[in-house]
Amino acid sequence: MNLPGRRGRQACLGALAVCSMLSLPMLHAAPAATALTRFEQGSTAFQNRSWEAALQAFRASLDLESSPNTRFMIGRCLHELGRLGSAYVAYRRAALEAEDRIRATGDARYTATRDAARAKMAELDARVPRLTIQVAGEIPTGFYVSVDGSPLAAAGLGVPLELDVGDHQVIASGPRVQRIERRVRLELGQRQDLQLSLQRIETATIQFVFHNRPSGALINLDNAAISPDLAEKPQYVSVGEHRVDVSAPGYRALLWQEPLRANDVVQLPVHFLALPSWRRTPKWLFFATLGASLVLVGAGIGVGVQAQNAEATQLALNPLEREPATRLSIQHQALAANALVGSGGALALISGVLAFTTAWRPQPAAQLQLRPTPGLPPPPRISKQENRK
């Protein structure tokens, strides 16, 4: 049955709203139901002593819905697989999550999970290998440490890490420091300290100070383009000679090239200067004008010679035999020749003017003047001969 337009639209909107409200609980329930299914699959595999299959199922359930009980079962699977460090961490997280649930909701059902996880932790405590990683000296910004490919937060430095028995790879790296790789083997119940000593790469710093930034500006440091977002940030470079090229359409190019020593901190003021407008005549315009003038003059000379030959022929005839039409044609050719030669001469004069306004050679790059950072002593200069040593 067809409803009137307005009532029909209202009915459709109402039906859509009801469907949306009904679908929200269904969408929310779908992940929970799937998580329960995965948990039941993991429980079945655990009872069948298929530890690896149970571990995968419990992890899939945890990805769908967080639960202290699921985390505890993951710890049990890892425990059975002999991965004591990973099992200890899972038990600890399960105990913390269960305690959070008890405090937030007052639900006492998680008390058993918390107590069981703590009991397992006490059982494993003396057998779990632990590694303590320490970094000597000041830690630079951007420095990171990873253990077996997993990043270690800065707060984790100096704190014992529960790890599994076996070999572990520790990698430490960061800007302007030497990369460190260490392989550590841990035995059952072993406590080991790993001290990392940073070896810094000798570094100089270049800071660009822009007085103006025209559109399309390009900054190259040692033939590598610098992103516009990073151009105003300090550029950390190795010791030695460096080259800076700065350019922008319609502006004079800038160049700086000097050697830097360790700990040099310098500023390069960048001030783009527009090229003079009278120096913007392209070369092709000069050559096109000059070529056109030569063509016109050549054509005019050719037409003039043709008119002279025709006139000479007419003068050789008996005056009574000369044709008026031919005489008129000769006059027209003479006028055309004069016009062509005159136009070519005018273009020749224009090309002469363009010869003075055309930039025959590329504009040389202006030199960026080195300026030390305020408050710091001027960086020592190095001769090229000394720098090669």
CSV table of C-alpha atoms in Angstrom, one decimal:
chain,number,residue,atom,x,y,z
A,1,MET,CA,0.0,0.0,0.0
A,2,ASN,CA,1.4,3.4,-1.0
A,3,LEU,CA,1.5,6.0,1.7
A,4,PRO,CA,1.4,9.8,1.1
A,5,GLY,CA,4.9,11.3,0.6
A,6,ARG,CA,5.5,12.9,4.0
A,7,ARG,CA,3.9,10.1,6.0
A,8,GLY,CA,5.8,7.6,3.9
A,9,ARG,CA,9.2,9.2,4.6
A,10,GLN,CA,8.4,9.4,8.3
A,11,ALA,CA,7.5,5.7,8.4
A,12,CYS,CA,10.7,4.8,6.6
A,13,LEU,CA,12.9,6.9,9.0
A,14,GLY,CA,11.2,5.3,12.0
A,15,ALA,CA,11.8,1.8,10.6
A,16,LEU,CA,15.4,2.6,10.0
A,17,ALA,CA,15.8,4.0,13.6
A,18,VAL,CA,14.3,0.9,15.1
A,19,CYS,CA,16.5,-1.4,13.0
A,20,SER,CA,19.6,0.5,14.0
A,21,MET,CA,18.7,0.3,17.7
A,22,LEU,CA,18.1,-3.4,17.4
A,23,SER,CA,21.3,-4.0,15.5
A,24,LEU,CA,23.6,-2.3,18.1
A,25,PRO,CA,23.3,-5.0,20.7
A,26,MET,CA,23.8,-7.6,18.0
A,27,LEU,CA,27.0,-6.0,16.7
A,28,HIS,CA,28.3,-5.7,20.3
A,29,ALA,CA,27.4,-9.3,21.1
A,30,ALA,CA,29.1,-10.7,18.0
A,31,PRO,CA,32.7,-10.2,19.2
A,32,ALA,CA,31.8,-11.5,22.7
A,33,ALA,CA,30.2,-14.6,21.3
A,34,THR,CA,33.2,-15.2,19.0
A,35,ALA,CA,35.6,-14.7,21.9
A,36,LEU,CA,33.7,-17.2,23.9
A,37,THR,CA,33.9,-19.7,21.1
A,38,ARG,CA,37.6,-19.3,20.8
A,39,PHE,CA,38.0,-19.7,24.6
A,40,GLU,CA,36.0,-22.9,24.5
A,41,GLN,CA,38.2,-24.2,21.6
A,42,GLY,CA,41.3,-23.3,23.7
A,43,SER,CA,39.9,-25.1,26.7
A,44,THR,CA,39.3,-28.2,24.7
A,45,ALA,CA,42.8,-28.2,23.2
A,46,PHE,CA,44.3,-27.6,26.7
A,47,GLN,CA,42.4,-30.6,28.1
A,48,ASN,CA,43.8,-32.6,25.2
A,49,ARG,CA,47.3,-31.4,26.1
A,50,SER,CA,47.6,-29.6,22.7
A,51,TRP,CA,49.4,-26.7,24.3
A,52,GLU,CA,50.3,-24.8,21.1
A,53,ALA,CA,46.8,-25.0,19.6
A,54,ALA,CA,45.3,-24.0,23.0
A,55,LEU,CA,47.7,-21.0,23.1
A,56,GLN,CA,46.6,-19.8,19.7
A,57,ALA,CA,42.9,-20.1,20.5
A,58,PHE,CA,43.2,-18.3,23.8
A,59,ARG,CA,45.2,-15.4,22.1
A,60,ALA,CA,42.5,-15.1,19.5
A,61,SER,CA,39.9,-14.9,22.2
A,62,LEU,CA,41.9,-12.2,24.0
A,63,ASP,CA,42.2,-10.2,20.9
A,64,LEU,CA,38.4,-10.1,20.6
A,65,GLU,CA,37.7,-9.5,24.2
A,66,SER,CA,40.0,-8.8,27.1
A,67,SER,CA,39.6,-11.1,30.1
A,68,PRO,CA,41.8,-11.9,33.1
A,69,ASN,CA,40.7,-15.6,32.8
A,70,THR,CA,41.8,-15.8,29.2
A,71,ARG,CA,45.2,-14.2,30.1
A,72,PHE,CA,45.6,-16.7,32.9
A,73,MET,CA,45.0,-19.6,30.5
A,74,ILE,CA,47.6,-18.1,28.2
A,75,GLY,CA,50.0,-18.2,31.1
A,76,ARG,CA,49.2,-21.9,31.7
A,77,CYS,CA,49.8,-22.8,28.1
A,78,LEU,CA,53.2,-21.0,28.1
A,79,HIS,CA,54.0,-22.7,31.4
A,80,GLU,CA,53.4,-26.1,29.9
A,81,LEU,CA,55.5,-25.2,26.8
A,82,GLY,CA,58.4,-24.4,29.1
A,83,ARG,CA,58.4,-20.7,28.3
A,84,LEU,CA,58.7,-19.7,32.0
A,85,GLY,CA,59.5,-16.1,31.5
A,86,SER,CA,56.6,-15.4,29.2
A,87,ALA,CA,54.3,-17.5,31.5
A,88,TYR,CA,55.4,-15.4,34.5
A,89,VAL,CA,54.5,-12.1,32.7
A,90,ALA,CA,51.1,-13.5,31.7
A,91,TYR,CA,50.3,-14.6,35.2
A,92,ARG,CA,51.3,-11.2,36.5
A,93,ARG,CA,49.2,-9.3,34.0
A,94,ALA,CA,46.2,-11.7,34.7
A,95,ALA,CA,46.6,-11.0,38.5
A,96,LEU,CA,46.7,-7.2,37.9
A,97,GLU,CA,43.7,-7.2,35.5
A,98,ALA,CA,41.7,-9.4,37.9
A,99,GLU,CA,42.5,-7.0,40.8
A,100,ASP,CA,41.4,-4.0,38.6
A,101,ARG,CA,38.0,-5.8,37.8
A,102,ILE,CA,37.4,-6.5,41.5
A,103,ARG,CA,38.1,-2.9,42.5
A,104,ALA,CA,36.1,-1.4,39.6
A,105,THR,CA,33.0,-3.7,39.8
A,106,GLY,CA,33.2,-5.4,43.1
A,107,ASP,CA,32.8,-8.7,41.2
A,108,ALA,CA,34.3,-11.4,43.5
A,109,ARG,CA,34.3,-13.9,40.7
A,110,TYR,CA,37.8,-12.7,39.7
A,111,THR,CA,39.2,-13.3,43.1
A,112,ALA,CA,39.9,-16.9,42.3
A,113,THR,CA,41.7,-15.9,39.1
A,114,ARG,CA,43.8,-13.3,41.0
A,115,ASP,CA,44.8,-15.8,43.7
A,116,ALA,CA,45.6,-18.6,41.2
A,117,ALA,CA,47.8,-16.2,39.1
A,118,ARG,CA,49.7,-15.1,42.2
A,119,ALA,CA,50.2,-18.7,43.3
A,120,LYS,CA,51.6,-19.6,39.9
A,121,MET,CA,53.9,-16.5,40.1
A,122,ALA,CA,55.2,-17.7,43.4
A,123,GLU,CA,55.8,-21.2,42.0
A,124,LEU,CA,57.9,-19.9,39.1
A,125,ASP,CA,59.6,-17.0,40.8
A,126,ALA,CA,62.9,-18.7,41.6
A,127,ARG,CA,63.1,-20.5,38.2
A,128,VAL,CA,62.4,-17.5,35.9
A,129,PRO,CA,65.5,-16.1,34.1
A,130,ARG,CA,65.9,-12.3,34.4
A,131,LEU,CA,67.9,-9.8,32.5
A,132,THR,CA,68.6,-6.3,33.6
A,133,ILE,CA,69.6,-3.8,30.9
A,134,GLN,CA,71.4,-0.6,31.9
A,135,VAL,CA,72.7,2.2,29.7
A,136,ALA,CA,75.7,4.2,30.9
A,137,GLY,CA,75.7,7.9,30.5
A,138,GLU,CA,73.1,10.3,29.3
A,139,ILE,CA,70.5,8.8,27.0
A,140,PRO,CA,70.0,10.9,23.8
A,141,THR,CA,66.5,11.7,22.4
A,142,GLY,CA,65.4,9.0,20.0
A,143,PHE,CA,67.5,6.3,21.5
A,144,TYR,CA,65.7,2.9,21.8
A,145,VAL,CA,66.4,-0.6,23.0
A,146,SER,CA,64.7,-3.7,21.8
A,147,VAL,CA,64.7,-7.3,23.2
A,148,ASP,CA,64.0,-10.0,20.6
A,149,GLY,CA,62.5,-7.4,18.3
A,150,SER,CA,60.1,-5.9,21.0
A,151,PRO,CA,60.8,-2.3,22.0
A,152,LEU,CA,61.7,-1.7,25.6
A,153,ALA,CA,60.4,1.4,27.2
A,154,ALA,CA,62.8,3.8,28.8
A,155,ALA,CA,61.2,3.0,32.2
A,156,GLY,CA,62.2,-0.6,31.6
A,157,LEU,CA,65.9,0.2,31.7
A,158,GLY,CA,67.5,-0.9,35.0
A,159,VAL,CA,64.5,-3.1,35.8
A,160,PRO,CA,64.8,-7.0,35.7
A,161,LEU,CA,63.0,-8.4,32.7
A,162,GLU,CA,61.5,-11.9,32.9
A,163,LEU,CA,62.6,-13.8,29.8
A,164,ASP,CA,62.5,-17.4,28.6
A,165,VAL,CA,65.4,-19.8,28.8
A,166,GLY,CA,67.6,-19.6,25.8
A,167,ASP,CA,69.3,-17.0,23.5
A,168,HIS,CA,68.0,-13.4,23.3
A,169,GLN,CA,69.0,-10.5,21.1
A,170,VAL,CA,69.4,-7.0,22.4
A,171,ILE,CA,69.7,-4.1,20.0
A,172,ALA,CA,70.3,-0.5,21.0
A,173,SER,CA,70.4,2.4,18.5
A,174,GLY,CA,69.6,6.0,18.1
A,175,PRO,CA,70.6,9.2,16.2
A,176,ARG,CA,74.3,9.9,16.1
A,177,VAL,CA,75.3,6.8,18.2
A,178,GLN,CA,76.8,3.6,17.2
A,179,ARG,CA,74.4,0.7,16.8
A,180,ILE,CA,74.8,-2.0,19.6
A,181,GLU,CA,73.9,-5.6,19.2
A,182,ARG,CA,74.3,-8.1,22.0
A,183,ARG,CA,73.3,-11.8,22.2
A,184,VAL,CA,72.6,-13.1,25.7
A,185,ARG,CA,72.0,-16.7,26.8
A,186,LEU,CA,69.9,-17.2,29.9
A,187,GLU,CA,69.7,-20.4,31.9
A,188,LEU,CA,67.0,-21.5,34.3
A,189,GLY,CA,66.8,-19.1,37.3
A,190,GLN,CA,69.8,-17.0,36.1
A,191,ARG,CA,70.0,-13.3,36.9
A,192,GLN,CA,72.2,-11.3,34.5
A,193,ASP,CA,73.1,-7.7,34.1
A,194,LEU,CA,73.8,-6.2,30.7
A,195,GLN,CA,75.7,-2.9,30.6
A,196,LEU,CA,75.4,-0.9,27.3
A,197,SER,CA,78.0,1.8,26.7
A,198,LEU,CA,77.0,4.4,24.1
A,199,GLN,CA,79.6,5.4,21.5
A,200,ARG,CA,78.6,8.7,20.0
A,201,ILE,CA,79.4,9.6,16.4
A,202,GLU,CA,81.3,12.9,16.1
A,203,THR,CA,78.6,15.4,15.0
A,204,ALA,CA,78.3,18.9,13.9
A,205,THR,CA,75.0,20.9,13.7
A,206,ILE,CA,73.7,23.1,11.0
A,207,GLN,CA,70.7,25.4,11.7
A,208,PHE,CA,68.9,27.3,8.9
A,209,VAL,CA,67.4,30.7,9.7
A,210,PHE,CA,64.9,31.7,7.1
A,211,HIS,CA,64.2,35.4,6.6
A,212,ASN,CA,61.6,34.5,3.9
A,213,ARG,CA,60.4,31.2,2.4
A,214,PRO,CA,59.0,31.6,-1.2
A,215,SER,CA,56.9,28.9,-2.7
A,216,GLY,CA,58.8,26.1,-4.3
A,217,ALA,CA,62.0,26.7,-2.2
A,218,LEU,CA,64.4,23.7,-2.3
A,219,ILE,CA,67.1,23.0,0.3
A,220,ASN,CA,69.7,20.4,-0.5
A,221,LEU,CA,72.3,19.3,2.1
A,222,ASP,CA,75.1,17.3,0.5
A,223,ASN,CA,72.9,16.7,-2.6
A,224,ALA,CA,70.1,15.3,-0.5
A,225,ALA,CA,66.8,17.2,-0.4
A,226,ILE,CA,65.6,18.3,3.1
A,227,SER,CA,61.8,18.0,3.7
A,228,PRO,CA,60.2,21.5,4.1
A,229,ASP,CA,58.8,20.3,7.5
A,230,LEU,CA,62.3,19.6,8.8
A,231,ALA,CA,64.2,22.5,7.2
A,232,GLU,CA,63.9,24.7,10.3
A,233,LYS,CA,65.1,22.0,12.7
A,234,PRO,CA,68.7,21.3,13.5
A,235,GLN,CA,70.5,19.2,10.9
A,236,TYR,CA,73.0,16.8,12.5
A,237,VAL,CA,75.9,16.0,10.2
A,238,SER,CA,79.1,14.1,10.3
A,239,VAL,CA,82.5,15.8,10.7
A,240,GLY,CA,83.9,17.0,7.4
A,241,GLU,CA,83.1,19.2,4.4
A,242,HIS,CA,79.4,19.9,3.6
A,243,ARG,CA,77.6,21.7,0.9
A,244,VAL,CA,74.2,23.5,1.0
A,245,ASP,CA,72.3,24.5,-2.1
A,246,VAL,CA,69.2,26.6,-1.8
A,247,SER,CA,67.0,27.7,-4.7
A,248,ALA,CA,63.5,28.9,-5.5
A,249,PRO,CA,61.8,29.9,-8.9
A,250,GLY,CA,62.4,33.5,-9.7
A,251,TYR,CA,65.0,33.9,-6.9
A,252,ARG,CA,68.8,33.9,-6.9
A,253,ALA,CA,70.4,30.6,-5.9
A,254,LEU,CA,72.3,30.4,-2.6
A,255,LEU,CA,75.4,28.2,-1.9
A,256,TRP,CA,77.4,27.4,1.2
A,257,GLN,CA,80.3,24.9,1.4
A,258,GLU,CA,82.7,24.6,4.3
A,259,PRO,CA,84.3,21.9,6.5
A,260,LEU,CA,82.9,21.4,10.0
A,261,ARG,CA,84.6,19.9,13.1
A,262,ALA,CA,83.1,17.9,15.9
A,263,ASN,CA,80.6,19.9,18.1
A,264,ASP,CA,80.4,22.8,15.6
A,265,VAL,CA,77.1,24.5,15.9
A,266,VAL,CA,76.4,27.0,13.1
A,267,GLN,CA,73.6,29.0,11.8
A,268,LEU,CA,73.0,29.8,8.1
A,269,PRO,CA,70.8,32.8,7.5
A,270,VAL,CA,68.8,32.2,4.3
A,271,HIS,CA,67.5,35.4,2.6
A,272,PHE,CA,66.0,34.8,-0.9
A,273,LEU,CA,66.6,37.7,-3.3
A,274,ALA,CA,64.3,38.1,-6.3
A,275,LEU,CA,66.1,38.2,-9.7
A,276,PRO,CA,65.9,41.6,-11.5
A,277,SER,CA,63.0,41.7,-13.9
A,278,TRP,CA,65.2,43.0,-16.7
A,279,ARG,CA,67.3,39.9,-16.5
A,280,ARG,CA,64.5,37.5,-17.2
A,281,THR,CA,64.5,37.7,-21.0
A,282,PRO,CA,64.8,34.1,-22.2
A,283,LYS,CA,67.4,33.2,-24.8
A,284,TRP,CA,64.9,31.8,-27.2
A,285,LEU,CA,63.1,35.2,-27.6
A,286,PHE,CA,66.4,36.8,-28.7
A,287,PHE,CA,67.1,34.1,-31.2
A,288,ALA,CA,63.5,34.1,-32.5
A,289,THR,CA,63.5,37.8,-33.0
A,290,LEU,CA,66.9,37.8,-34.7
A,291,GLY,CA,65.9,34.9,-37.0
A,292,ALA,CA,62.6,36.6,-38.0
A,293,SER,CA,64.5,39.8,-38.8
A,294,LEU,CA,66.9,37.9,-41.1
A,295,VAL,CA,64.1,36.1,-42.8
A,296,LEU,CA,62.2,39.3,-43.5
A,297,VAL,CA,65.3,41.1,-44.8
A,298,GLY,CA,66.2,38.1,-47.0
A,299,ALA,CA,62.7,38.0,-48.4
A,300,GLY,CA,62.6,41.7,-49.0
A,301,ILE,CA,66.0,41.6,-50.9
A,302,GLY,CA,64.7,38.7,-53.0
A,303,VAL,CA,61.5,40.5,-53.9
A,304,GLY,CA,63.5,43.7,-54.6
A,305,VAL,CA,65.9,41.9,-56.9
A,306,GLN,CA,63.0,40.3,-58.8
A,307,ALA,CA,61.4,43.8,-59.2
A,308,GLN,CA,64.7,45.2,-60.5
A,309,ASN,CA,65.0,42.4,-63.1
A,310,ALA,CA,61.5,42.9,-64.2
A,311,GLU,CA,62.0,46.6,-64.6
A,312,ALA,CA,65.2,46.1,-66.5
A,313,THR,CA,63.4,43.8,-68.9
A,314,GLN,CA,60.7,46.4,-69.5
A,315,LEU,CA,63.2,49.2,-70.1
A,316,ALA,CA,64.9,47.1,-72.8
A,317,LEU,CA,61.6,47.0,-74.8
A,318,ASN,CA,60.2,49.6,-77.1
A,319,PRO,CA,58.2,52.1,-75.1
A,320,LEU,CA,55.2,51.2,-77.3
A,321,GLU,CA,55.5,47.5,-76.4
A,322,ARG,CA,55.6,48.0,-72.6
A,323,GLU,CA,52.6,46.7,-70.7
A,324,PRO,CA,51.0,48.9,-68.0
A,325,ALA,CA,50.0,45.9,-65.9
A,326,THR,CA,53.6,44.7,-65.7
A,327,ARG,CA,54.7,48.2,-64.7
A,328,LEU,CA,52.0,48.2,-61.9
A,329,SER,CA,53.2,44.8,-60.7
A,330,ILE,CA,56.8,46.0,-60.5
A,331,GLN,CA,55.6,48.9,-58.3
A,332,HIS,CA,53.8,46.5,-56.0
A,333,GLN,CA,56.9,44.3,-55.7
A,334,ALA,CA,59.0,47.3,-54.9
A,335,LEU,CA,56.6,48.4,-52.1
A,336,ALA,CA,56.6,44.8,-50.7
A,337,ALA,CA,60.4,44.7,-50.8
A,338,ASN,CA,60.7,47.9,-48.9
A,339,ALA,CA,58.1,46.8,-46.3
A,340,LEU,CA,59.9,43.5,-45.7
A,341,VAL,CA,63.3,45.1,-45.4
A,342,GLY,CA,61.9,47.8,-43.1
A,343,SER,CA,60.2,45.2,-40.8
A,344,GLY,CA,63.3,43.1,-40.7
A,345,GLY,CA,65.3,46.1,-39.8
A,346,ALA,CA,62.9,46.9,-37.0
A,347,LEU,CA,63.2,43.4,-35.6
A,348,ALA,CA,67.0,43.6,-35.9
A,349,LEU,CA,66.9,46.7,-33.7
A,350,ILE,CA,64.7,44.8,-31.2
A,351,SER,CA,67.0,41.9,-31.1
A,352,GLY,CA,69.9,44.3,-30.5
A,353,VAL,CA,68.0,45.5,-27.4
A,354,LEU,CA,67.3,42.0,-26.3
A,355,ALA,CA,71.0,41.2,-26.6
A,356,PHE,CA,71.6,43.4,-23.6
A,357,THR,CA,68.6,42.1,-21.5
A,358,THR,CA,69.2,38.4,-22.1
A,359,ALA,CA,71.0,36.4,-19.4
A,360,TRP,CA,73.6,34.6,-21.5
A,361,ARG,CA,75.1,32.8,-18.4
A,362,PRO,CA,73.3,31.2,-15.4
A,363,GLN,CA,73.1,33.6,-12.4
A,364,PRO,CA,75.9,32.6,-10.1
A,365,ALA,CA,74.8,31.4,-6.7
A,366,ALA,CA,75.2,33.9,-3.8
A,367,GLN,CA,77.4,32.7,-0.9
A,368,LEU,CA,75.6,31.9,2.4
A,369,GLN,CA,77.6,33.6,5.1
A,370,LEU,CA,78.4,31.4,8.1
A,371,ARG,CA,77.1,32.8,11.4
A,372,PRO,CA,77.8,31.1,14.8
A,373,THR,CA,75.0,30.5,17.1
A,374,PRO,CA,74.5,33.3,19.6
A,375,GLY,CA,76.1,32.5,23.0
A,376,LEU,CA,78.5,30.0,21.6
A,377,PRO,CA,82.2,30.7,20.6
A,378,PRO,CA,82.8,30.9,16.8
A,379,PRO,CA,83.5,27.4,15.4
A,380,PRO,CA,87.1,26.9,14.3
A,381,ARG,CA,87.7,27.0,10.6
A,382,ILE,CA,89.5,24.2,8.8
A,383,SER,CA,91.5,24.6,5.6
A,384,LYS,CA,90.8,22.1,2.9
A,385,GLN,CA,94.4,20.8,3.1
A,386,GLU,CA,94.0,20.2,6.9
A,387,ASN,CA,90.6,18.6,6.4
A,388,ARG,CA,92.1,16.0,4.0
A,389,LYS,CA,94.5,14.8,6.6
